Amino acid sequence: MADLWWIYSKPVPADGRELWTLFLQCSCITAVIGGLFYNWMFASLEYSWHLSVAMAISFSLLLLLTLLLVHPARCVFSMIMPTLGTKQGRKLLFSTCIMIAVVNITPNIISNIKTILQLIQCICKSSSDSLLNSTALLEKVSWEFGDAVQETVPSIYKPMNGHFRFSLLQNSSLIYQKMHLAGEKISREFLSVEVLVKDSIRVANRLAAGFFMLYLCFESTWYLKNYLTNIRFDNFYITKKLERLAVDRKAAHLLVGSSKKLIRPTDLKLSWEEVVLCLVQAMLVTVALMLMLVVVAMDHFAFSVADTVVRRAARFSAVPITLSIKYKVGAGLSCPALRGDPTLHHFREVELLLRDFNRTYHHHLIFSSAHCRISPPTPPNPSVLLVVGLLFCILYATVFLETYARRLCRRIAASFFQSWEEQRVLYLYRKLSRRHRKE
């Protein structure tokens, strides 16, 4: 492994064997990166299959030529891997979490809301149908009652018409049509909102992912540029070269006295500034985690409401309606001219007691029907929660590994530019010597 890294980090291969070794190394790296790049574009960013394949092949060929021919590019590319453990890598992981929520959680919430709206539409349609049937019952009752009045009353007292007049909507298709149009309009609005939200977040996520990836490369390039142009940049580590130089010049006491200000690259100990920075970054990750948990809770809440409503609607019972009509009427004739003659007192008033009308009618109001098309509630996908949980575990890990990732970047740059690293070590040694003489 040391020989392979030595060949990979050399500016120019020494012979044909090293050139073939470097070519095989770059080919393996580009093959793996090309596959990951295709999966990232197709699965995460939701580009088309043809575009993802074309972009992955083009990117792999360009990366192969760049790694094979440009020595600083190999250094920058090698530093991108540990840079993924820094703030820019966390932004890429945040972008991935947002895309997972948009693709999987948001449609699930909208689907459960659609189920609730479909149930409301079914209840409205069934109850209106049952209500229209109740008006038909009233018409039947009125005609039977009118016929009874016509049959009971003698012709001398018979009214012109004993029937009541009802203005009924005989054709219920108009109501059904309006309800169907209203339901279709709501569905179209929900679909348009869903498509708009998904497209907007998808485009924003693609732009953010592209920006963060470019910034990731820029940050590695910026680090290498500062490393090569500024001899004081990130130069406070007790490396093996510095220890050997101090021992050779019999000045090992310089490193002992400066142990509080210098850091060993392989030391797990963090400085106070590094600990504070880690805690601040952990708080930011916690805020993002809380927001994601709110979205997940909304998904579970929407499913719970939809499932409860559908189950309870299936147990809706018909509401019985009883209509009782009790009719009793008496008809009489009064003659005021005969009141003065006591012999004709039985002709003063004529009263006829007619037959009673006492009937009961039954009807049921139905609020749900088995003919309604209601999509079942969609439960949350546990695999999505598992993936999001793993991503946030990686995010928390990168918070505390960011310091070590930066140390690894310095070590990679030192292995690619060893002559410049020797000058940096010599500068740090002279700086420690001057400080020791002043003290």
CSV table of N, CA and C in Angstrom, one decimal, residues 208-272:
chain,number,residue,atom,x,y,z
A,208,ALA,N,-28.7,23.1,-5.5
A,208,ALA,CA,-27.9,23.1,-4.3
A,208,ALA,C,-26.8,22.0,-4.3
A,209,ALA,N,-27.2,20.8,-4.8
A,209,ALA,CA,-26.3,19.7,-4.8
A,209,ALA,C,-25.1,20.1,-5.8
A,210,GLY,N,-25.4,20.6,-7.0
A,210,GLY,CA,-24.3,21.0,-7.9
A,210,GLY,C,-23.4,22.1,-7.3
A,211,PHE,N,-24.1,23.1,-6.6
A,211,PHE,CA,-23.3,24.1,-6.0
A,211,PHE,C,-22.4,23.6,-4.9
A,212,PHE,N,-22.9,22.7,-4.0
A,212,PHE,CA,-22.1,22.2,-2.9
A,212,PHE,C,-21.0,21.3,-3.5
A,213,MET,N,-21.2,20.5,-4.5
A,213,MET,CA,-20.2,19.7,-5.1
A,213,MET,C,-19.0,20.6,-5.7
A,214,LEU,N,-19.4,21.6,-6.4
A,214,LEU,CA,-18.4,22.5,-6.9
A,214,LEU,C,-17.7,23.2,-5.8
A,215,TYR,N,-18.4,23.6,-4.8
A,215,TYR,CA,-17.7,24.3,-3.6
A,215,TYR,C,-16.8,23.3,-2.9
A,216,LEU,N,-17.2,22.0,-2.9
A,216,LEU,CA,-16.3,21.0,-2.3
A,216,LEU,C,-15.0,20.9,-3.0
A,217,CYS,N,-15.1,20.9,-4.3
A,217,CYS,CA,-13.8,20.9,-5.1
A,217,CYS,C,-13.1,22.3,-4.9
A,218,PHE,N,-13.8,23.4,-4.8
A,218,PHE,CA,-13.2,24.7,-4.6
A,218,PHE,C,-12.5,24.7,-3.3
A,219,GLU,N,-13.1,24.1,-2.2
A,219,GLU,CA,-12.5,24.2,-0.9
A,219,GLU,C,-11.2,23.4,-0.9
A,220,SER,N,-11.2,22.2,-1.5
A,220,SER,CA,-9.9,21.4,-1.6
A,220,SER,C,-8.9,22.2,-2.4
A,221,THR,N,-9.3,22.8,-3.5
A,221,THR,CA,-8.3,23.6,-4.3
A,221,THR,C,-7.8,24.8,-3.5
A,222,TRP,N,-8.7,25.4,-2.7
A,222,TRP,CA,-8.3,26.6,-1.9
A,222,TRP,C,-7.3,26.1,-0.8
A,223,TYR,N,-7.5,25.0,-0.2
A,223,TYR,CA,-6.6,24.5,0.8
A,223,TYR,C,-5.2,24.2,0.2
A,224,LEU,N,-5.2,23.6,-1.0
A,224,LEU,CA,-3.9,23.3,-1.6
A,224,LEU,C,-3.2,24.5,-2.0
A,225,LYS,N,-4.0,25.5,-2.5
A,225,LYS,CA,-3.4,26.8,-2.9
A,225,LYS,C,-2.7,27.5,-1.7
A,226,ASN,N,-3.4,27.6,-0.6
A,226,ASN,CA,-2.9,28.2,0.6
A,226,ASN,C,-1.7,27.4,1.1
A,227,TYR,N,-1.8,26.1,1.0
A,227,TYR,CA,-0.7,25.2,1.5
A,227,TYR,C,0.6,25.5,0.7
A,228,LEU,N,0.5,25.7,-0.6
A,228,LEU,CA,1.6,25.9,-1.5
A,228,LEU,C,2.1,27.3,-1.5
A,229,THR,N,1.3,28.3,-1.2
A,229,THR,CA,1.7,29.7,-1.3
A,229,THR,C,1.9,30.4,0.0
A,230,ASN,N,1.4,29.9,1.1
A,230,ASN,CA,1.5,30.5,2.4
A,230,ASN,C,2.2,29.5,3.4
A,231,ILE,N,3.4,29.7,3.7
A,231,ILE,CA,4.2,28.8,4.5
A,231,ILE,C,3.7,28.7,5.9
A,232,ARG,N,2.9,29.7,6.4
A,232,ARG,CA,2.4,29.7,7.8
A,232,ARG,C,1.0,29.0,7.9
A,233,PHE,N,0.4,28.8,6.7
A,233,PHE,CA,-1.0,28.2,6.7
A,233,PHE,C,-1.0,26.8,7.2
A,234,ASP,N,-1.8,26.6,8.3
A,234,ASP,CA,-2.0,25.2,8.9
A,234,ASP,C,-0.7,24.6,9.2
A,235,ASN,N,0.2,25.3,9.8
A,235,ASN,CA,1.6,24.8,10.1
A,235,ASN,C,1.8,24.9,11.5
A,236,PHE,N,1.2,24.1,12.3
A,236,PHE,CA,1.4,24.0,13.8
A,236,PHE,C,1.3,22.6,14.3
A,237,TYR,N,1.8,21.6,13.5
A,237,TYR,CA,1.8,20.2,13.8
A,237,TYR,C,3.2,19.7,14.1
A,238,ILE,N,3.3,18.8,15.1
A,238,ILE,CA,4.5,18.2,15.4
A,238,ILE,C,4.6,16.9,14.6
A,239,THR,N,5.2,17.0,13.4
A,239,THR,CA,5.3,15.8,12.6
A,239,THR,C,6.6,15.1,12.8
A,240,LYS,N,6.7,13.9,12.2
A,240,LYS,CA,7.9,13.1,12.4
A,240,LYS,C,9.1,13.8,11.8
A,241,LYS,N,8.9,14.5,10.7
A,241,LYS,CA,10.0,15.3,10.1
A,241,LYS,C,10.5,16.4,11.1
A,242,LEU,N,9.6,17.0,11.7
A,242,LEU,CA,10.0,18.0,12.7
A,242,LEU,C,10.7,17.4,13.9
A,243,GLU,N,10.3,16.3,14.3
A,243,GLU,CA,10.9,15.6,15.4
A,243,GLU,C,12.4,15.1,15.0
A,244,ARG,N,12.5,14.6,13.8
A,244,ARG,CA,13.8,14.2,13.4
A,244,ARG,C,14.8,15.4,13.2
A,245,LEU,N,14.2,16.5,12.7
A,245,LEU,CA,15.0,17.7,12.6
A,245,LEU,C,15.5,18.2,13.9
A,246,ALA,N,14.6,18.2,14.9
A,246,ALA,CA,15.0,18.7,16.2
A,246,ALA,C,16.0,17.8,16.9
A,247,VAL,N,15.9,16.5,16.7
A,247,VAL,CA,16.8,15.5,17.3
A,247,VAL,C,18.2,15.7,16.6
A,248,ASP,N,18.2,15.9,15.3
A,248,ASP,CA,19.4,16.0,14.5
A,248,ASP,C,20.2,17.3,15.0
A,249,ARG,N,19.4,18.3,15.3
A,249,ARG,CA,20.1,19.6,15.7
A,249,ARG,C,20.1,19.7,17.3
A,250,LYS,N,19.8,18.6,17.9
A,250,LYS,CA,19.9,18.6,19.4
A,250,LYS,C,19.1,19.7,20.1
A,251,ALA,N,17.8,19.8,19.6
A,251,ALA,CA,16.9,20.8,20.1
A,251,ALA,C,15.6,20.2,20.4
A,252,ALA,N,15.6,19.0,20.9
A,252,ALA,CA,14.3,18.3,21.2
A,252,ALA,C,13.5,19.0,22.3
A,253,HIS,N,14.2,19.8,23.1
A,253,HIS,CA,13.5,20.5,24.2
A,253,HIS,C,12.5,21.6,23.6
A,254,LEU,N,12.7,22.0,22.3
A,254,LEU,CA,11.8,23.0,21.7
A,254,LEU,C,10.4,22.4,21.6
A,255,LEU,N,10.3,21.1,21.3
A,255,LEU,CA,9.0,20.5,21.1
A,255,LEU,C,8.3,20.2,22.4
A,256,VAL,N,9.1,20.0,23.4
A,256,VAL,CA,8.5,19.7,24.8
A,256,VAL,C,7.9,21.0,25.3
A,257,GLY,N,8.6,22.1,25.2
A,257,GLY,CA,8.1,23.4,25.7
A,257,GLY,C,7.0,24.0,24.9
A,258,SER,N,6.8,23.5,23.7
A,258,SER,CA,5.7,24.1,22.8
A,258,SER,C,4.6,23.1,22.6
A,259,SER,N,4.5,22.1,23.5
A,259,SER,CA,3.5,21.1,23.3
A,259,SER,C,2.1,21.6,23.5
A,260,LYS,N,1.9,22.7,24.3
A,260,LYS,CA,0.6,23.3,24.5
A,260,LYS,C,0.1,24.1,23.2
A,261,LYS,N,1.0,24.5,22.4
A,261,LYS,CA,0.6,25.3,21.3
A,261,LYS,C,0.6,24.5,20.0
A,262,LEU,N,1.4,23.4,19.9
A,262,LEU,CA,1.4,22.6,18.8
A,262,LEU,C,0.6,21.3,19.0
A,263,ILE,N,0.2,20.7,17.8
A,263,ILE,CA,-0.7,19.5,17.9
A,263,ILE,C,0.0,18.4,17.1
A,264,ARG,N,-0.1,17.2,17.6
A,264,ARG,CA,0.4,16.1,16.9
A,264,ARG,C,-0.8,15.6,15.9
A,265,PRO,N,-0.5,15.4,14.7
A,265,PRO,CA,-1.6,15.0,13.7
A,265,PRO,C,-2.3,13.7,14.1
A,266,THR,N,-1.5,12.8,14.7
A,266,THR,CA,-2.1,11.5,15.1
A,266,THR,C,-2.7,11.5,16.5
A,267,ASP,N,-2.7,12.6,17.2
A,267,ASP,CA,-3.3,12.7,18.5
A,267,ASP,C,-4.8,12.9,18.4
A,268,LEU,N,-5.5,12.2,19.3
A,268,LEU,CA,-6.9,12.3,19.3
A,268,LEU,C,-7.4,13.4,20.2
A,269,LYS,N,-6.6,14.1,20.9
A,269,LYS,CA,-6.9,15.2,21.7
A,269,LYS,C,-7.3,16.4,20.9
A,270,LEU,N,-8.4,17.1,21.3
A,270,LEU,CA,-8.9,18.3,20.6
A,270,LEU,C,-8.6,19.5,21.5
A,271,SER,N,-8.3,20.6,20.8
A,271,SER,CA,-8.1,21.8,21.5
A,271,SER,C,-9.5,22.4,22.0
A,272,TRP,N,-9.4,23.4,22.8
A,272,TRP,CA,-10.7,24.0,23.3
A,272,TRP,C,-11.4,24.7,22.2
